[in-house]
JSON list of C-alpha atoms in Angstrom, two decimals:
[
{"chain": "A", "resi": 1101, "resn": "ASP", "atom": "CA", "xyz": [-41.29, 73.52, -85.33]},
{"chain": "A", "resi": 1102, "resn": "GLN", "atom": "CA", "xyz": [-40.30, 70.12, -82.35]},
{"chain": "A", "resi": 1103, "resn": "GLN", "atom": "CA", "xyz": [-38.50, 71.72, -80.05]},
{"chain": "A", "resi": 1104, "resn": "VAL", "atom": "CA", "xyz": [-38.02, 68.59, -78.28]},
{"chain": "A", "resi": 1105, "resn": "LYS", "atom": "CA", "xyz": [-37.96, 66.14, -80.24]},
{"chain": "A", "resi": 1106, "resn": "GLN", "atom": "CA", "xyz": [-38.98, 61.79, -79.11]},
{"chain": "A", "resi": 1107, "resn": "ASN", "atom": "CA", "xyz": [-38.24, 60.65, -82.87]},
{"chain": "A", "resi": 1108, "resn": "SER", "atom": "CA", "xyz": [-39.29, 56.88, -82.06]},
{"chain": "A", "resi": 1109, "resn": "PRO", "atom": "CA", "xyz": [-43.12, 56.12, -81.27]},
{"chain": "A", "resi": 1110, "resn": "SER", "atom": "CA", "xyz": [-42.72, 52.70, -80.05]},
{"chain": "A", "resi": 1111, "resn": "LEU", "atom": "CA", "xyz": [-40.40, 50.39, -78.37]},
{"chain": "A", "resi": 1112, "resn": "SER", "atom": "CA", "xyz": [-41.43, 46.72, -77.15]},
{"chain": "A", "resi": 1113, "resn": "VAL", "atom": "CA", "xyz": [-38.68, 44.95, -75.27]},
{"chain": "A", "resi": 1114, "resn": "GLN", "atom": "CA", "xyz": [-38.82, 42.02, -72.81]},
{"chain": "A", "resi": 1115, "resn": "GLU", "atom": "CA", "xyz": [-38.84, 41.63, -69.07]},
{"chain": "A", "resi": 1116, "resn": "GLY", "atom": "CA", "xyz": [-35.54, 41.44, -67.52]},
{"chain": "A", "resi": 1117, "resn": "ARG", "atom": "CA", "xyz": [-33.38, 43.44, -70.20]},
{"chain": "A", "resi": 1118, "resn": "ILE", "atom": "CA", "xyz": [-32.75, 47.59, -70.24]},
{"chain": "A", "resi": 1119, "resn": "SER", "atom": "CA", "xyz": [-35.17, 49.69, -72.18]},
{"chain": "A", "resi": 1120, "resn": "ILE", "atom": "CA", "xyz": [-33.70, 53.13, -73.68]},
{"chain": "A", "resi": 1121, "resn": "LEU", "atom": "CA", "xyz": [-35.71, 55.68, -74.42]},
{"chain": "A", "resi": 1122, "resn": "ASN", "atom": "CA", "xyz": [-34.20, 59.09, -76.50]},
{"chain": "A", "resi": 1123, "resn": "CYS", "atom": "CA", "xyz": [-35.39, 62.44, -76.83]},
{"chain": "A", "resi": 1124, "resn": "ASP", "atom": "CA", "xyz": [-33.50, 65.45, -78.16]},
{"chain": "A", "resi": 1125, "resn": "TYR", "atom": "CA", "xyz": [-33.91, 68.87, -78.66]},
{"chain": "A", "resi": 1126, "resn": "THR", "atom": "CA", "xyz": [-33.66, 72.21, -80.49]},
{"chain": "A", "resi": 1127, "resn": "ASN", "atom": "CA", "xyz": [-32.38, 74.93, -77.84]},
{"chain": "A", "resi": 1128, "resn": "SER", "atom": "CA", "xyz": [-29.79, 75.23, -76.49]},
{"chain": "A", "resi": 1129, "resn": "MET", "atom": "CA", "xyz": [-31.68, 77.45, -73.81]},
{"chain": "A", "resi": 1130, "resn": "PHE", "atom": "CA", "xyz": [-33.33, 75.00, -71.97]},
{"chain": "A", "resi": 1131, "resn": "ASP", "atom": "CA", "xyz": [-30.93, 73.00, -69.12]},
{"chain": "A", "resi": 1132, "resn": "TYR", "atom": "CA", "xyz": [-34.15, 71.41, -67.39]},
{"chain": "A", "resi": 1133, "resn": "PHE", "atom": "CA", "xyz": [-35.38, 68.46, -68.27]},
{"chain": "A", "resi": 1134, "resn": "LEU", "atom": "CA", "xyz": [-37.44, 66.17, -67.19]},
{"chain": "A", "resi": 1135, "resn": "TRP", "atom": "CA", "xyz": [-39.50, 62.41, -67.69]},
{"chain": "A", "resi": 1136, "resn": "TYR", "atom": "CA", "xyz": [-43.02, 61.22, -67.23]},
{"chain": "A", "resi": 1137, "resn": "LYS", "atom": "CA", "xyz": [-44.78, 57.96, -67.06]},
{"chain": "A", "resi": 1138, "resn": "LYS", "atom": "CA", "xyz": [-47.85, 58.43, -68.84]},
{"chain": "A", "resi": 1139, "resn": "TYR", "atom": "CA", "xyz": [-50.50, 54.40, -67.83]},
{"chain": "A", "resi": 1140, "resn": "PRO", "atom": "CA", "xyz": [-53.40, 54.59, -70.11]},
{"chain": "A", "resi": 1141, "resn": "ALA", "atom": "CA", "xyz": [-56.76, 56.86, -68.71]},
{"chain": "A", "resi": 1142, "resn": "GLU", "atom": "CA", "xyz": [-53.99, 58.83, -66.49]},
{"chain": "A", "resi": 1143, "resn": "GLY", "atom": "CA", "xyz": [-52.87, 62.10, -65.78]},
{"chain": "A", "resi": 1144, "resn": "PRO", "atom": "CA", "xyz": [-48.64, 61.15, -66.07]},
{"chain": "A", "resi": 1145, "resn": "THR", "atom": "CA", "xyz": [-46.55, 61.17, -63.41]},
{"chain": "A", "resi": 1146, "resn": "PHE", "atom": "CA", "xyz": [-43.67, 62.36, -63.22]},
{"chain": "A", "resi": 1147, "resn": "LEU", "atom": "CA", "xyz": [-40.74, 59.97, -62.42]},
{"chain": "A", "resi": 1148, "resn": "ILE", "atom": "CA", "xyz": [-37.32, 61.72, -63.20]},
{"chain": "A", "resi": 1149, "resn": "SER", "atom": "CA", "xyz": [-35.46, 64.93, -63.86]},
{"chain": "A", "resi": 1150, "resn": "ILE", "atom": "CA", "xyz": [-31.85, 66.43, -64.81]},
{"chain": "A", "resi": 1151, "resn": "SER", "atom": "CA", "xyz": [-29.98, 69.46, -64.49]},
{"chain": "A", "resi": 1152, "resn": "SER", "atom": "CA", "xyz": [-27.53, 70.84, -67.72]},
{"chain": "A", "resi": 1153, "resn": "ILE", "atom": "CA", "xyz": [-24.25, 70.43, -64.63]},
{"chain": "A", "resi": 1154, "resn": "LYS", "atom": "CA", "xyz": [-25.15, 67.20, -64.35]},
{"chain": "A", "resi": 1155, "resn": "ASP", "atom": "CA", "xyz": [-24.34, 64.43, -66.98]},
{"chain": "A", "resi": 1156, "resn": "LYS", "atom": "CA", "xyz": [-25.93, 61.97, -65.54]},
{"chain": "A", "resi": 1157, "resn": "ASN", "atom": "CA", "xyz": [-28.85, 61.26, -62.24]},
{"chain": "A", "resi": 1158, "resn": "GLU", "atom": "CA", "xyz": [-29.47, 57.78, -60.44]},
{"chain": "A", "resi": 1159, "resn": "ASP", "atom": "CA", "xyz": [-33.09, 56.88, -59.30]},
{"chain": "A", "resi": 1160, "resn": "GLY", "atom": "CA", "xyz": [-33.33, 53.43, -58.36]},
{"chain": "A", "resi": 1161, "resn": "ARG", "atom": "CA", "xyz": [-34.34, 51.72, -60.92]},
{"chain": "A", "resi": 1162, "resn": "PHE", "atom": "CA", "xyz": [-34.21, 54.62, -64.12]},
{"chain": "A", "resi": 1163, "resn": "THR", "atom": "CA", "xyz": [-30.89, 56.62, -64.61]},
{"chain": "A", "resi": 1164, "resn": "VAL", "atom": "CA", "xyz": [-31.04, 59.97, -66.83]},
{"chain": "A", "resi": 1165, "resn": "PHE", "atom": "CA", "xyz": [-27.45, 60.68, -69.15]},
{"chain": "A", "resi": 1166, "resn": "LEU", "atom": "CA", "xyz": [-27.60, 64.05, -70.63]},
{"chain": "A", "resi": 1167, "resn": "ASN", "atom": "CA", "xyz": [-25.50, 64.94, -73.74]},
{"chain": "A", "resi": 1168, "resn": "LYS", "atom": "CA", "xyz": [-25.58, 68.76, -74.23]},
{"chain": "A", "resi": 1169, "resn": "SER", "atom": "CA", "xyz": [-22.78, 69.02, -77.05]},
{"chain": "A", "resi": 1170, "resn": "ALA", "atom": "CA", "xyz": [-25.98, 66.35, -78.30]},
{"chain": "A", "resi": 1171, "resn": "LYS", "atom": "CA", "xyz": [-27.88, 68.18, -76.58]},
{"chain": "A", "resi": 1172, "resn": "HIS", "atom": "CA", "xyz": [-29.46, 64.87, -75.96]},
{"chain": "A", "resi": 1173, "resn": "LEU", "atom": "CA", "xyz": [-31.07, 63.12, -73.36]},
{"chain": "A", "resi": 1174, "resn": "SER", "atom": "CA", "xyz": [-32.26, 59.15, -72.73]},
{"chain": "A", "resi": 1175, "resn": "LEU", "atom": "CA", "xyz": [-33.53, 57.36, -70.27]},
{"chain": "A", "resi": 1176, "resn": "HIS", "atom": "CA", "xyz": [-32.11, 54.04, -69.37]},
{"chain": "A", "resi": 1177, "resn": "ILE", "atom": "CA", "xyz": [-34.67, 51.28, -66.88]},
{"chain": "A", "resi": 1178, "resn": "VAL", "atom": "CA", "xyz": [-33.29, 48.13, -65.52]},
{"chain": "A", "resi": 1179, "resn": "PRO", "atom": "CA", "xyz": [-34.20, 45.60, -64.95]},
{"chain": "A", "resi": 1180, "resn": "SER", "atom": "CA", "xyz": [-37.58, 46.20, -67.28]},
{"chain": "A", "resi": 1181, "resn": "GLN", "atom": "CA", "xyz": [-40.53, 45.18, -65.69]},
{"chain": "A", "resi": 1182, "resn": "PRO", "atom": "CA", "xyz": [-44.34, 44.51, -66.89]},
{"chain": "A", "resi": 1183, "resn": "GLY", "atom": "CA", "xyz": [-44.92, 46.86, -64.63]},
{"chain": "A", "resi": 1184, "resn": "ASP", "atom": "CA", "xyz": [-43.28, 50.39, -67.06]},
{"chain": "A", "resi": 1185, "resn": "SER", "atom": "CA", "xyz": [-45.35, 49.85, -69.87]},
{"chain": "A", "resi": 1186, "resn": "ALA", "atom": "CA", "xyz": [-46.35, 53.01, -70.27]},
{"chain": "A", "resi": 1187, "resn": "VAL", "atom": "CA", "xyz": [-46.36, 56.31, -72.21]},
{"chain": "A", "resi": 1188, "resn": "TYR", "atom": "CA", "xyz": [-43.23, 58.15, -71.15]},
{"chain": "A", "resi": 1189, "resn": "PHE", "atom": "CA", "xyz": [-42.66, 62.03, -71.99]},
{"chain": "A", "resi": 1190, "resn": "CYS", "atom": "CA", "xyz": [-39.23, 63.92, -71.67]},
{"chain": "A", "resi": 1191, "resn": "ALA", "atom": "CA", "xyz": [-39.84, 67.80, -71.39]},
{"chain": "A", "resi": 1192, "resn": "ALA", "atom": "CA", "xyz": [-37.63, 70.39, -71.35]},
{"chain": "A", "resi": 1193, "resn": "SER", "atom": "CA", "xyz": [-37.63, 73.50, -69.12]},
{"chain": "A", "resi": 1194, "resn": "GLN", "atom": "CA", "xyz": [-35.00, 76.88, -68.72]},
{"chain": "A", "resi": 1195, "resn": "GLY", "atom": "CA", "xyz": [-34.09, 76.57, -65.47]},
{"chain": "A", "resi": 1196, "resn": "SER", "atom": "CA", "xyz": [-35.90, 74.67, -62.94]},
{"chain": "A", "resi": 1197, "resn": "GLY", "atom": "CA", "xyz": [-38.42, 76.86, -61.04]},
{"chain": "A", "resi": 1198, "resn": "THR", "atom": "CA", "xyz": [-39.57, 78.17, -64.86]},
{"chain": "A", "resi": 1199, "resn": "TYR", "atom": "CA", "xyz": [-43.77, 78.10, -65.61]},
{"chain": "A", "resi": 1200, "resn": "LYS", "atom": "CA", "xyz": [-42.88, 76.75, -69.10]},
{"chain": "A", "resi": 1201, "resn": "TYR", "atom": "CA", "xyz": [-42.13, 73.75, -69.93]},
{"chain": "A", "resi": 1202, "resn": "ILE", "atom": "CA", "xyz": [-42.17, 71.83, -73.51]},
{"chain": "A", "resi": 1203, "resn": "PHE", "atom": "CA", "xyz": [-43.08, 68.12, -73.15]},
{"chain": "A", "resi": 1204, "resn": "GLY", "atom": "CA", "xyz": [-42.00, 66.07, -76.20]},
{"chain": "A", "resi": 1205, "resn": "THR", "atom": "CA", "xyz": [-44.43, 63.77, -78.15]},
{"chain": "A", "resi": 1206, "resn": "GLY", "atom": "CA", "xyz": [-43.66, 60.82, -76.50]},
{"chain": "A", "resi": 1207, "resn": "THR", "atom": "CA", "xyz": [-42.82, 57.08, -76.41]},
{"chain": "A", "resi": 1208, "resn": "ARG", "atom": "CA", "xyz": [-45.19, 54.49, -75.34]},
{"chain": "A", "resi": 1209, "resn": "LEU", "atom": "CA", "xyz": [-43.29, 51.98, -74.19]},
{"chain": "A", "resi": 1210, "resn": "LYS", "atom": "CA", "xyz": [-44.30, 47.72, -74.04]},
{"chain": "A", "resi": 1211, "resn": "VAL", "atom": "CA", "xyz": [-42.15, 45.24, -71.72]},
{"chain": "A", "resi": 1212, "resn": "LEU", "atom": "CA", "xyz": [-42.86, 41.58, -72.89]},
{"chain": "A", "resi": 1213, "resn": "ALA", "atom": "CA", "xyz": [-43.20, 39.41, -70.10]},
{"chain": "B", "resi": 287, "resn": "GLU", "atom": "CA", "xyz": [-55.47, 62.24, -50.50]},
{"chain": "B", "resi": 288, "resn": "ALA", "atom": "CA", "xyz": [-53.65, 65.20, -51.91]},
{"chain": "B", "resi": 289, "resn": "GLN", "atom": "CA", "xyz": [-54.81, 64.91, -56.19]},
{"chain": "B", "resi": 290, "resn": "VAL", "atom": "CA", "xyz": [-55.70, 67.07, -59.25]},
{"chain": "B", "resi": 291, "resn": "THR", "atom": "CA", "xyz": [-59.22, 67.12, -59.67]},
{"chain": "B", "resi": 292, "resn": "GLN", "atom": "CA", "xyz": [-60.56, 67.37, -63.39]},
{"chain": "B", "resi": 293, "resn": "ASN", "atom": "CA", "xyz": [-64.50, 67.35, -64.72]},
{"chain": "B", "resi": 294, "resn": "PRO", "atom": "CA", "xyz": [-65.50, 66.65, -66.83]},
{"chain": "B", "resi": 295, "resn": "ARG", "atom": "CA", "xyz": [-63.92, 63.58, -67.62]},
{"chain": "B", "resi": 296, "resn": "TYR", "atom": "CA", "xyz": [-65.49, 63.47, -71.30]},
{"chain": "B", "resi": 297, "resn": "LEU", "atom": "CA", "xyz": [-67.04, 65.66, -72.76]},
{"chain": "B", "resi": 298, "resn": "ILE", "atom": "CA", "xyz": [-69.31, 66.26, -76.61]},
{"chain": "B", "resi": 299, "resn": "THR", "atom": "CA", "xyz": [-70.05, 69.59, -78.07]},
{"chain": "B", "resi": 300, "resn": "VAL", "atom": "CA", "xyz": [-70.73, 71.27, -80.35]},
{"chain": "B", "resi": 301, "resn": "THR", "atom": "CA", "xyz": [-68.82, 74.26, -81.72]},
{"chain": "B", "resi": 302, "resn": "GLY", "atom": "CA", "xyz": [-69.63, 77.19, -81.14]},
{"chain": "B", "resi": 303, "resn": "LYS", "atom": "CA", "xyz": [-71.23, 76.33, -77.80]},
{"chain": "B", "resi": 304, "resn": "LYS", "atom": "CA", "xyz": [-68.92, 77.47, -74.66]},
{"chain": "B", "resi": 305, "resn": "LEU", "atom": "CA", "xyz": [-67.88, 75.41, -71.95]},
{"chain": "B", "resi": 306, "resn": "THR", "atom": "CA", "xyz": [-65.64, 75.22, -69.16]},
{"chain": "B", "resi": 307, "resn": "VAL", "atom": "CA", "xyz": [-63.58, 72.58, -67.64]},
{"chain": "B", "resi": 308, "resn": "THR", "atom": "CA", "xyz": [-63.35, 72.58, -64.13]},
{"chain": "B", "resi": 309, "resn": "CYS", "atom": "CA", "xyz": [-59.88, 72.29, -62.07]},
{"chain": "B", "resi": 310, "resn": "SER", "atom": "CA", "xyz": [-58.98, 71.75, -58.29]},
{"chain": "B", "resi": 311, "resn": "GLN", "atom": "CA", "xyz": [-55.91, 70.96, -56.28]},
{"chain": "B", "resi": 312, "resn": "ASN", "atom": "CA", "xyz": [-55.90, 70.24, -52.53]},
{"chain": "B", "resi": 313, "resn": "MET", "atom": "CA", "xyz": [-52.79, 70.96, -52.13]},
{"chain": "B", "resi": 314, "resn": "ASN", "atom": "CA", "xyz": [-52.30, 74.37, -51.24]},
{"chain": "B", "resi": 315, "resn": "HIS", "atom": "CA", "xyz": [-50.32, 75.30, -54.63]},
{"chain": "B", "resi": 316, "resn": "GLU", "atom": "CA", "xyz": [-49.34, 78.33, -56.26]},
{"chain": "B", "resi": 317, "resn": "TYR", "atom": "CA", "xyz": [-48.42, 76.80, -59.18]},
{"chain": "B", "resi": 318, "resn": "MET", "atom": "CA", "xyz": [-51.14, 75.80, -62.07]},
{"chain": "B", "resi": 319, "resn": "SER", "atom": "CA", "xyz": [-51.18, 74.85, -66.15]},
{"chain": "B", "resi": 320, "resn": "TRP", "atom": "CA", "xyz": [-53.24, 73.64, -68.11]},
{"chain": "B", "resi": 321, "resn": "TYR", "atom": "CA", "xyz": [-51.89, 71.29, -71.19]},
{"chain": "B", "resi": 322, "resn": "ARG", "atom": "CA", "xyz": [-54.03, 69.50, -74.37]},
{"chain": "B", "resi": 323, "resn": "GLN", "atom": "CA", "xyz": [-52.46, 65.83, -75.17]},
{"chain": "B", "resi": 324, "resn": "ASP", "atom": "CA", "xyz": [-52.99, 65.32, -79.62]},
{"chain": "B", "resi": 325, "resn": "PRO", "atom": "CA", "xyz": [-51.84, 62.28, -81.88]},
{"chain": "B", "resi": 326, "resn": "GLY", "atom": "CA", "xyz": [-48.18, 63.23, -83.41]},
{"chain": "B", "resi": 327, "resn": "LEU", "atom": "CA", "xyz": [-48.37, 66.15, -81.37]},
{"chain": "B", "resi": 328, "resn": "GLY", "atom": "CA", "xyz": [-47.43, 65.37, -77.30]},
{"chain": "B", "resi": 329, "resn": "LEU", "atom": "CA", "xyz": [-47.81, 67.63, -74.45]},
{"chain": "B", "resi": 330, "resn": "ARG", "atom": "CA", "xyz": [-48.56, 71.49, -75.16]},
{"chain": "B", "resi": 331, "resn": "GLN", "atom": "CA", "xyz": [-48.67, 74.43, -72.86]},
{"chain": "B", "resi": 332, "resn": "ILE", "atom": "CA", "xyz": [-52.43, 76.19, -72.82]},
{"chain": "B", "resi": 333, "resn": "TYR", "atom": "CA", "xyz": [-51.82, 78.85, -70.02]},
{"chain": "B", "resi": 334, "resn": "TYR", "atom": "CA", "xyz": [-50.52, 79.12, -66.22]},
{"chain": "B", "resi": 335, "resn": "SER", "atom": "CA", "xyz": [-50.83, 80.91, -63.43]},
{"chain": "B", "resi": 336, "resn": "MET", "atom": "CA", "xyz": [-48.45, 81.56, -60.66]},
{"chain": "B", "resi": 337, "resn": "ASN", "atom": "CA", "xyz": [-51.07, 82.08, -58.33]},
{"chain": "B", "resi": 338, "resn": "VAL", "atom": "CA", "xyz": [-54.24, 84.08, -57.32]},
{"chain": "B", "resi": 339, "resn": "GLU", "atom": "CA", "xyz": [-54.64, 85.94, -60.46]},
{"chain": "B", "resi": 340, "resn": "VAL", "atom": "CA", "xyz": [-51.72, 85.96, -62.16]},
{"chain": "B", "resi": 341, "resn": "THR", "atom": "CA", "xyz": [-51.89, 83.90, -65.16]},
{"chain": "B", "resi": 342, "resn": "ASP", "atom": "CA", "xyz": [-50.22, 83.94, -68.77]},
{"chain": "B", "resi": 343, "resn": "LYS", "atom": "CA", "xyz": [-49.51, 82.42, -71.67]},
{"chain": "B", "resi": 344, "resn": "GLY", "atom": "CA", "xyz": [-48.03, 78.87, -72.79]},
{"chain": "B", "resi": 345, "resn": "ASP", "atom": "CA", "xyz": [-47.29, 77.88, -76.36]},
{"chain": "B", "resi": 346, "resn": "VAL", "atom": "CA", "xyz": [-50.88, 77.23, -77.99]},
{"chain": "B", "resi": 347, "resn": "PRO", "atom": "CA", "xyz": [-53.43, 79.59, -75.41]},
{"chain": "B", "resi": 348, "resn": "GLU", "atom": "CA", "xyz": [-55.48, 80.42, -78.82]},
{"chain": "B", "resi": 349, "resn": "GLY", "atom": "CA", "xyz": [-59.01, 79.63, -78.56]},
{"chain": "B", "resi": 350, "resn": "TYR", "atom": "CA", "xyz": [-59.65, 79.17, -74.43]},
{"chain": "B", "resi": 351, "resn": "LYS", "atom": "CA", "xyz": [-59.18, 81.34, -71.73]},
{"chain": "B", "resi": 352, "resn": "VAL", "atom": "CA", "xyz": [-58.15, 80.66, -68.35]},
{"chain": "B", "resi": 353, "resn": "SER", "atom": "CA", "xyz": [-58.97, 82.50, -64.76]},
{"chain": "B", "resi": 354, "resn": "ARG", "atom": "CA", "xyz": [-57.63, 82.21, -61.56]},
{"chain": "B", "resi": 355, "resn": "LYS", "atom": "CA", "xyz": [-60.10, 83.28, -58.73]},
{"chain": "B", "resi": 356, "resn": "GLU", "atom": "CA", "xyz": [-59.17, 81.07, -55.56]},
{"chain": "B", "resi": 357, "resn": "LYS", "atom": "CA", "xyz": [-56.11, 79.25, -54.93]},
{"chain": "B", "resi": 358, "resn": "ARG", "atom": "CA", "xyz": [-56.77, 76.13, -55.64]},
{"chain": "B", "resi": 359, "resn": "ASN", "atom": "CA", "xyz": [-59.30, 76.51, -58.68]},
{"chain": "B", "resi": 360, "resn": "PHE", "atom": "CA", "xyz": [-57.95, 76.61, -62.78]},
{"chain": "B", "resi": 361, "resn": "PRO", "atom": "CA", "xyz": [-61.12, 76.60, -65.14]},
{"chain": "B", "resi": 362, "resn": "LEU", "atom": "CA", "xyz": [-60.04, 76.26, -68.60]},
{"chain": "B", "resi": 363, "resn": "ILE", "atom": "CA", "xyz": [-62.78, 77.81, -71.15]},
{"chain": "B", "resi": 364, "resn": "LEU", "atom": "CA", "xyz": [-63.46, 77.24, -74.30]},
{"chain": "B", "resi": 365, "resn": "GLU", "atom": "CA", "xyz": [-65.60, 80.25, -75.21]},
{"chain": "B", "resi": 366, "resn": "SER", "atom": "CA", "xyz": [-66.46, 79.14, -79.20]},
{"chain": "B", "resi": 367, "resn": "PRO", "atom": "CA", "xyz": [-64.96, 76.49, -79.42]},
{"chain": "B", "resi": 368, "resn": "SER", "atom": "CA", "xyz": [-64.18, 73.82, -82.42]},
{"chain": "B", "resi": 369, "resn": "PRO", "atom": "CA", "xyz": [-63.54, 71.17, -83.36]},
{"chain": "B", "resi": 370, "resn": "ASN", "atom": "CA", "xyz": [-59.65, 71.51, -83.61]},
{"chain": "B", "resi": 371, "resn": "GLN", "atom": "CA", "xyz": [-59.93, 71.90, -80.37]},
{"chain": "B", "resi": 372, "resn": "THR", "atom": "CA", "xyz": [-60.95, 68.29, -79.75]},
{"chain": "B", "resi": 373, "resn": "SER", "atom": "CA", "xyz": [-58.87, 66.59, -77.79]},
{"chain": "B", "resi": 374, "resn": "LEU", "atom": "CA", "xyz": [-57.61, 65.84, -74.60]},
{"chain": "B", "resi": 375, "resn": "TYR", "atom": "CA", "xyz": [-56.69, 68.29, -71.71]},
{"chain": "B", "resi": 376, "resn": "PHE", "atom": "CA", "xyz": [-54.35, 68.00, -68.28]},
{"chain": "B", "resi": 377, "resn": "CYS", "atom": "CA", "xyz": [-54.90, 69.53, -66.03]},
{"chain": "B", "resi": 378, "resn": "ALA", "atom": "CA", "xyz": [-51.51, 69.95, -63.41]},
{"chain": "B", "resi": 379, "resn": "SER", "atom": "CA", "xyz": [-50.56, 71.43, -59.93]},
{"chain": "B", "resi": 380, "resn": "ARG", "atom": "CA", "xyz": [-46.45, 72.15, -59.06]},
{"chain": "B", "resi": 381, "resn": "ALA", "atom": "CA", "xyz": [-44.96, 72.59, -55.53]},
{"chain": "B", "resi": 382, "resn": "TYR", "atom": "CA", "xyz": [-40.91, 71.60, -54.83]},
{"chain": "B", "resi": 383, "resn": "ALA", "atom": "CA", "xyz": [-40.12, 68.00, -53.80]},
{"chain": "B", "resi": 384, "resn": "LEU", "atom": "CA", "xyz": [-37.77, 67.62, -51.63]},
{"chain": "B", "resi": 385, "resn": "THR", "atom": "CA", "xyz": [-36.46, 64.74, -51.34]},
{"chain": "B", "resi": 386, "resn": "SER", "atom": "CA", "xyz": [-35.92, 65.09, -56.07]},
{"chain": "B", "resi": 387, "resn": "GLU", "atom": "CA", "xyz": [-34.91, 68.54, -55.55]},
{"chain": "B", "resi": 388, "resn": "VAL", "atom": "CA", "xyz": [-36.89, 68.82, -58.35]},
{"chain": "B", "resi": 389, "resn": "TYR", "atom": "CA", "xyz": [-40.13, 71.17, -59.30]},
{"chain": "B", "resi": 390, "resn": "GLU", "atom": "CA", "xyz": [-42.46, 68.51, -60.03]},
{"chain": "B", "resi": 391, "resn": "GLN", "atom": "CA", "xyz": [-46.40, 69.07, -61.48]},
{"chain": "B", "resi": 392, "resn": "TYR", "atom": "CA", "xyz": [-49.48, 66.43, -60.93]},
{"chain": "B", "resi": 393, "resn": "PHE", "atom": "CA", "xyz": [-50.96, 65.87, -62.91]},
{"chain": "B", "resi": 394, "resn": "GLY", "atom": "CA", "xyz": [-54.92, 65.37, -62.78]},
{"chain": "B", "resi": 395, "resn": "PRO", "atom": "CA", "xyz": [-57.30, 62.22, -64.73]},
{"chain": "B", "resi": 396, "resn": "GLY", "atom": "CA", "xyz": [-57.83, 63.91, -67.86]},
{"chain": "B", "resi": 397, "resn": "THR", "atom": "CA", "xyz": [-60.61, 65.52, -70.17]},
{"chain": "B", "resi": 398, "resn": "ARG", "atom": "CA", "xyz": [-61.41, 64.00, -73.18]},
{"chain": "B", "resi": 399, "resn": "LEU", "atom": "CA", "xyz": [-63.23, 66.76, -74.99]},
{"chain": "B", "resi": 400, "resn": "THR", "atom": "CA", "xyz": [-64.45, 65.73, -78.85]},
{"chain": "B", "resi": 401, "resn": "VAL", "atom": "CA", "xyz": [-65.93, 69.21, -80.50]},
{"chain": "B", "resi": 402, "resn": "THR", "atom": "CA", "xyz": [-67.95, 68.52, -83.64]}
]
């Protein structure tokens, strides 16, 4: 049972346009969400997070939106750059200091120059 | 340089031959964790450790063992590997980041294991 789902395995976007990566979850107990970026042959790196008390968190070109009623979050990258081409994982947890994380299956983003 | 290291990076072995994948971090983090990444399944947590001598199961612990005898090291042990353990394995450690006010995980570069 996949508690965190990323239904789009891949996404292609033109450089300079907006990239929107989506993530859905089923467990209403999740209250902390994170996005990681992963380049080939490297481990994932933390990108941005959001807690359930917020509906938006912004960090430079990256913004995460959370819709609790729909159990849906999205990562917006504006403007997209070729260096953003990577696999993006969303992850969820119960509490920010939890020891357990549930990751989604990942979305491969390709930003076309 | 602050980092998480894993060894080996690549390993091909045969069914039943015990192996250990080492993980080491130089950031004095208390929390460490192991994940496996499989196509279509994303990252799944195998085991985690809250501190020395304190470990607990993640979502997919079957067939794996871990130990945490010292803070910096968190080896993953496959006592009798099977082909369904062929995967890409990541070790991670975690610390609270004041700038982002979140617990950030730092991942190693991965170990690609093939069990034939």
